[in-house]
Short mmCIF file of N, CA and C in Angstrom, two decimals:
data_model
loop_
_atom_site.label_atom_id
_atom_site.label_comp_id
_atom_site.label_asym_id
_atom_site.label_seq_id
_atom_site.Cartn_x
_atom_site.Cartn_y
_atom_site.Cartn_z
N MET A 1438 19.08 -83.36 -14.94
CA MET A 1438 18.29 -82.26 -15.45
C MET A 1438 16.85 -82.71 -15.56
N HIS A 1439 15.94 -81.92 -15.01
CA HIS A 1439 14.51 -82.23 -15.04
C HIS A 1439 13.81 -81.26 -15.99
N VAL A 1440 13.08 -81.80 -16.95
CA VAL A 1440 12.28 -80.97 -17.85
C VAL A 1440 10.87 -81.54 -17.92
N GLU A 1441 9.97 -80.73 -18.44
CA GLU A 1441 8.60 -81.15 -18.64
C GLU A 1441 8.22 -80.97 -20.09
N THR A 1442 7.19 -81.69 -20.52
CA THR A 1442 6.69 -81.55 -21.87
C THR A 1442 6.35 -80.08 -22.13
N GLY A 1443 6.83 -79.57 -23.26
CA GLY A 1443 6.59 -78.18 -23.62
C GLY A 1443 7.73 -77.24 -23.30
N ASP A 1444 8.66 -77.65 -22.44
CA ASP A 1444 9.82 -76.80 -22.16
C ASP A 1444 10.63 -76.59 -23.43
N ARG A 1445 11.22 -75.40 -23.56
CA ARG A 1445 12.11 -75.12 -24.68
C ARG A 1445 13.55 -75.21 -24.19
N LEU A 1446 14.38 -75.91 -24.97
CA LEU A 1446 15.78 -76.12 -24.62
C LEU A 1446 16.68 -75.53 -25.69
N VAL A 1447 17.88 -75.12 -25.27
CA VAL A 1447 18.92 -74.77 -26.22
C VAL A 1447 20.01 -75.84 -26.08
N VAL A 1448 20.40 -76.39 -27.22
CA VAL A 1448 21.36 -77.50 -27.25
C VAL A 1448 22.61 -77.05 -27.99
N THR A 1449 23.76 -77.17 -27.35
CA THR A 1449 25.04 -76.81 -27.97
C THR A 1449 26.05 -77.89 -27.67
N GLY A 1450 27.15 -77.87 -28.40
CA GLY A 1450 28.22 -78.83 -28.16
C GLY A 1450 29.07 -79.03 -29.39
N ARG A 1451 30.15 -79.75 -29.21
CA ARG A 1451 31.09 -79.99 -30.32
C ARG A 1451 30.47 -80.72 -31.49
N GLY A 1452 29.46 -81.52 -31.26
CA GLY A 1452 28.84 -82.28 -32.33
C GLY A 1452 27.86 -81.47 -33.17
N HIS A 1453 27.69 -80.19 -32.84
CA HIS A 1453 26.72 -79.36 -33.54
C HIS A 1453 27.47 -78.25 -34.27
N ALA A 1454 27.87 -78.55 -35.48
CA ALA A 1454 28.68 -77.61 -36.27
C ALA A 1454 27.97 -76.29 -36.50
N GLU A 1455 26.64 -76.30 -36.54
CA GLU A 1455 25.90 -75.08 -36.79
C GLU A 1455 25.85 -74.17 -35.56
N GLY A 1456 26.45 -74.58 -34.46
CA GLY A 1456 26.49 -73.75 -33.27
C GLY A 1456 25.41 -74.01 -32.25
N GLY A 1457 24.53 -74.94 -32.54
CA GLY A 1457 23.48 -75.29 -31.60
C GLY A 1457 22.11 -75.09 -32.21
N TYR A 1458 21.09 -75.42 -31.41
CA TYR A 1458 19.71 -75.27 -31.88
C TYR A 1458 18.77 -75.17 -30.69
N VAL A 1459 17.57 -74.70 -30.97
CA VAL A 1459 16.51 -74.60 -29.96
C VAL A 1459 15.46 -75.65 -30.30
N CYS A 1460 14.92 -76.28 -29.27
CA CYS A 1460 13.92 -77.31 -29.49
C CYS A 1460 12.88 -77.28 -28.38
N ARG A 1461 11.76 -77.97 -28.61
CA ARG A 1461 10.69 -78.10 -27.63
C ARG A 1461 10.59 -79.56 -27.22
N VAL A 1462 10.47 -79.82 -25.94
CA VAL A 1462 10.37 -81.18 -25.42
C VAL A 1462 8.97 -81.72 -25.69
N LEU A 1463 8.92 -82.84 -26.42
CA LEU A 1463 7.65 -83.52 -26.67
C LEU A 1463 7.37 -84.58 -25.62
N SER A 1464 8.45 -85.23 -25.13
CA SER A 1464 8.30 -86.21 -24.05
C SER A 1464 9.67 -86.50 -23.45
N ALA A 1465 9.63 -86.90 -22.18
CA ALA A 1465 10.85 -87.33 -21.48
C ALA A 1465 10.70 -88.82 -21.20
N TRP A 1466 11.66 -89.60 -21.64
CA TRP A 1466 11.57 -91.05 -21.48
C TRP A 1466 12.12 -91.55 -20.16
N GLY A 1467 12.94 -90.74 -19.52
CA GLY A 1467 13.53 -91.15 -18.26
C GLY A 1467 12.58 -90.88 -17.10
N PRO A 1468 12.90 -91.42 -15.93
CA PRO A 1468 12.05 -91.20 -14.76
C PRO A 1468 12.10 -89.75 -14.31
N ARG A 1469 10.96 -89.21 -13.87
CA ARG A 1469 10.85 -87.86 -13.30
C ARG A 1469 11.45 -86.77 -14.19
N GLY A 1470 11.18 -86.82 -15.49
CA GLY A 1470 11.62 -85.77 -16.39
C GLY A 1470 13.08 -85.82 -16.79
N MET A 1471 13.71 -86.96 -16.60
CA MET A 1471 15.12 -87.12 -16.94
C MET A 1471 15.25 -87.59 -18.39
N PRO A 1472 16.45 -87.42 -18.98
CA PRO A 1472 16.67 -87.85 -20.36
C PRO A 1472 16.62 -89.37 -20.49
N PRO A 1473 16.49 -89.82 -21.73
CA PRO A 1473 16.49 -89.10 -23.00
C PRO A 1473 15.16 -88.39 -23.25
N TYR A 1474 15.21 -87.40 -24.16
CA TYR A 1474 14.04 -86.60 -24.50
C TYR A 1474 13.71 -86.76 -25.98
N VAL A 1475 12.43 -86.77 -26.30
CA VAL A 1475 12.00 -86.63 -27.68
C VAL A 1475 11.71 -85.15 -27.85
N VAL A 1476 12.38 -84.52 -28.83
CA VAL A 1476 12.27 -83.08 -29.01
C VAL A 1476 11.88 -82.75 -30.45
N LEU A 1477 11.31 -81.57 -30.61
CA LEU A 1477 11.02 -81.02 -31.93
C LEU A 1477 11.99 -79.87 -32.15
N ARG A 1478 12.87 -80.04 -33.14
CA ARG A 1478 13.84 -78.99 -33.46
C ARG A 1478 13.15 -77.89 -34.25
N TYR A 1479 13.31 -76.64 -33.81
CA TYR A 1479 12.70 -75.52 -34.50
C TYR A 1479 13.39 -75.22 -35.82
N ASP A 1480 14.69 -75.50 -35.93
CA ASP A 1480 15.42 -75.15 -37.16
C ASP A 1480 15.11 -76.10 -38.31
N THR A 1481 14.82 -77.37 -38.02
CA THR A 1481 14.56 -78.34 -39.09
C THR A 1481 13.11 -78.81 -39.13
N GLY A 1482 12.37 -78.61 -38.05
CA GLY A 1482 11.00 -79.11 -37.98
C GLY A 1482 10.92 -80.61 -37.75
N GLN A 1483 12.06 -81.24 -37.45
CA GLN A 1483 12.11 -82.69 -37.27
C GLN A 1483 12.05 -83.08 -35.80
N GLU A 1484 11.43 -84.22 -35.54
CA GLU A 1484 11.47 -84.81 -34.20
C GLU A 1484 12.72 -85.67 -34.11
N GLU A 1485 13.36 -85.65 -32.95
CA GLU A 1485 14.53 -86.51 -32.76
C GLU A 1485 14.66 -86.89 -31.30
N LEU A 1486 15.42 -87.95 -31.06
CA LEU A 1486 15.71 -88.40 -29.71
C LEU A 1486 16.98 -87.69 -29.25
N LEU A 1487 16.89 -86.97 -28.15
CA LEU A 1487 18.02 -86.22 -27.62
C LEU A 1487 18.58 -86.99 -26.44
N VAL A 1488 19.79 -87.50 -26.61
CA VAL A 1488 20.47 -88.27 -25.58
C VAL A 1488 21.67 -87.45 -25.11
N LEU A 1489 21.83 -87.34 -23.80
CA LEU A 1489 22.93 -86.57 -23.26
C LEU A 1489 24.24 -87.33 -23.40
N ASP A 1490 25.29 -86.59 -23.74
CA ASP A 1490 26.64 -87.15 -23.72
C ASP A 1490 27.57 -86.03 -23.27
N PRO A 1491 28.83 -86.32 -22.96
CA PRO A 1491 29.74 -85.31 -22.42
C PRO A 1491 30.00 -84.12 -23.34
N ASP A 1492 29.78 -84.26 -24.64
CA ASP A 1492 30.04 -83.17 -25.58
C ASP A 1492 28.82 -82.27 -25.82
N VAL A 1493 27.71 -82.55 -25.16
CA VAL A 1493 26.47 -81.79 -25.38
C VAL A 1493 26.13 -80.99 -24.12
N THR A 1494 25.77 -79.74 -24.32
CA THR A 1494 25.30 -78.89 -23.24
C THR A 1494 23.86 -78.53 -23.52
N ILE A 1495 23.00 -78.73 -22.52
CA ILE A 1495 21.58 -78.42 -22.67
C ILE A 1495 21.19 -77.43 -21.58
N GLY A 1496 20.50 -76.38 -21.99
CA GLY A 1496 19.98 -75.41 -21.04
C GLY A 1496 18.51 -75.20 -21.28
N VAL A 1497 17.77 -74.93 -20.20
CA VAL A 1497 16.35 -74.65 -20.32
C VAL A 1497 16.21 -73.18 -20.71
N LEU A 1498 15.64 -72.95 -21.88
CA LEU A 1498 15.42 -71.60 -22.38
C LEU A 1498 14.14 -71.03 -21.79
N ALA A 1499 13.11 -71.85 -21.70
CA ALA A 1499 11.83 -71.43 -21.12
C ALA A 1499 11.06 -72.65 -20.68
N HIS A 1500 10.44 -72.55 -19.52
CA HIS A 1500 9.58 -73.64 -19.05
C HIS A 1500 8.22 -73.50 -19.69
N ALA A 1501 7.55 -74.61 -19.83
CA ALA A 1501 6.21 -74.62 -20.42
C ALA A 1501 5.26 -73.81 -19.56
N SER A 1502 4.33 -73.12 -20.18
CA SER A 1502 3.31 -72.38 -19.45
C SER A 1502 2.33 -73.36 -18.84
N VAL A 1503 1.85 -73.03 -17.69
CA VAL A 1503 0.88 -73.89 -17.01
C VAL A 1503 -0.50 -73.48 -17.39
#
């Protein structure tokens, strides 16, 4: 999955009891926009490191405006 700084993501999965959350990508640590991502969660206002695992589904909600 390729994302850019500013993209909005929706994150869901078994590890998210609240049903998921929306976040904004602050940076991508992997090569060419690959994970892990540093994101800002809109529901908590916290920055966190988002690492992909088999129980997590990530979708691009909106790409950053150019």
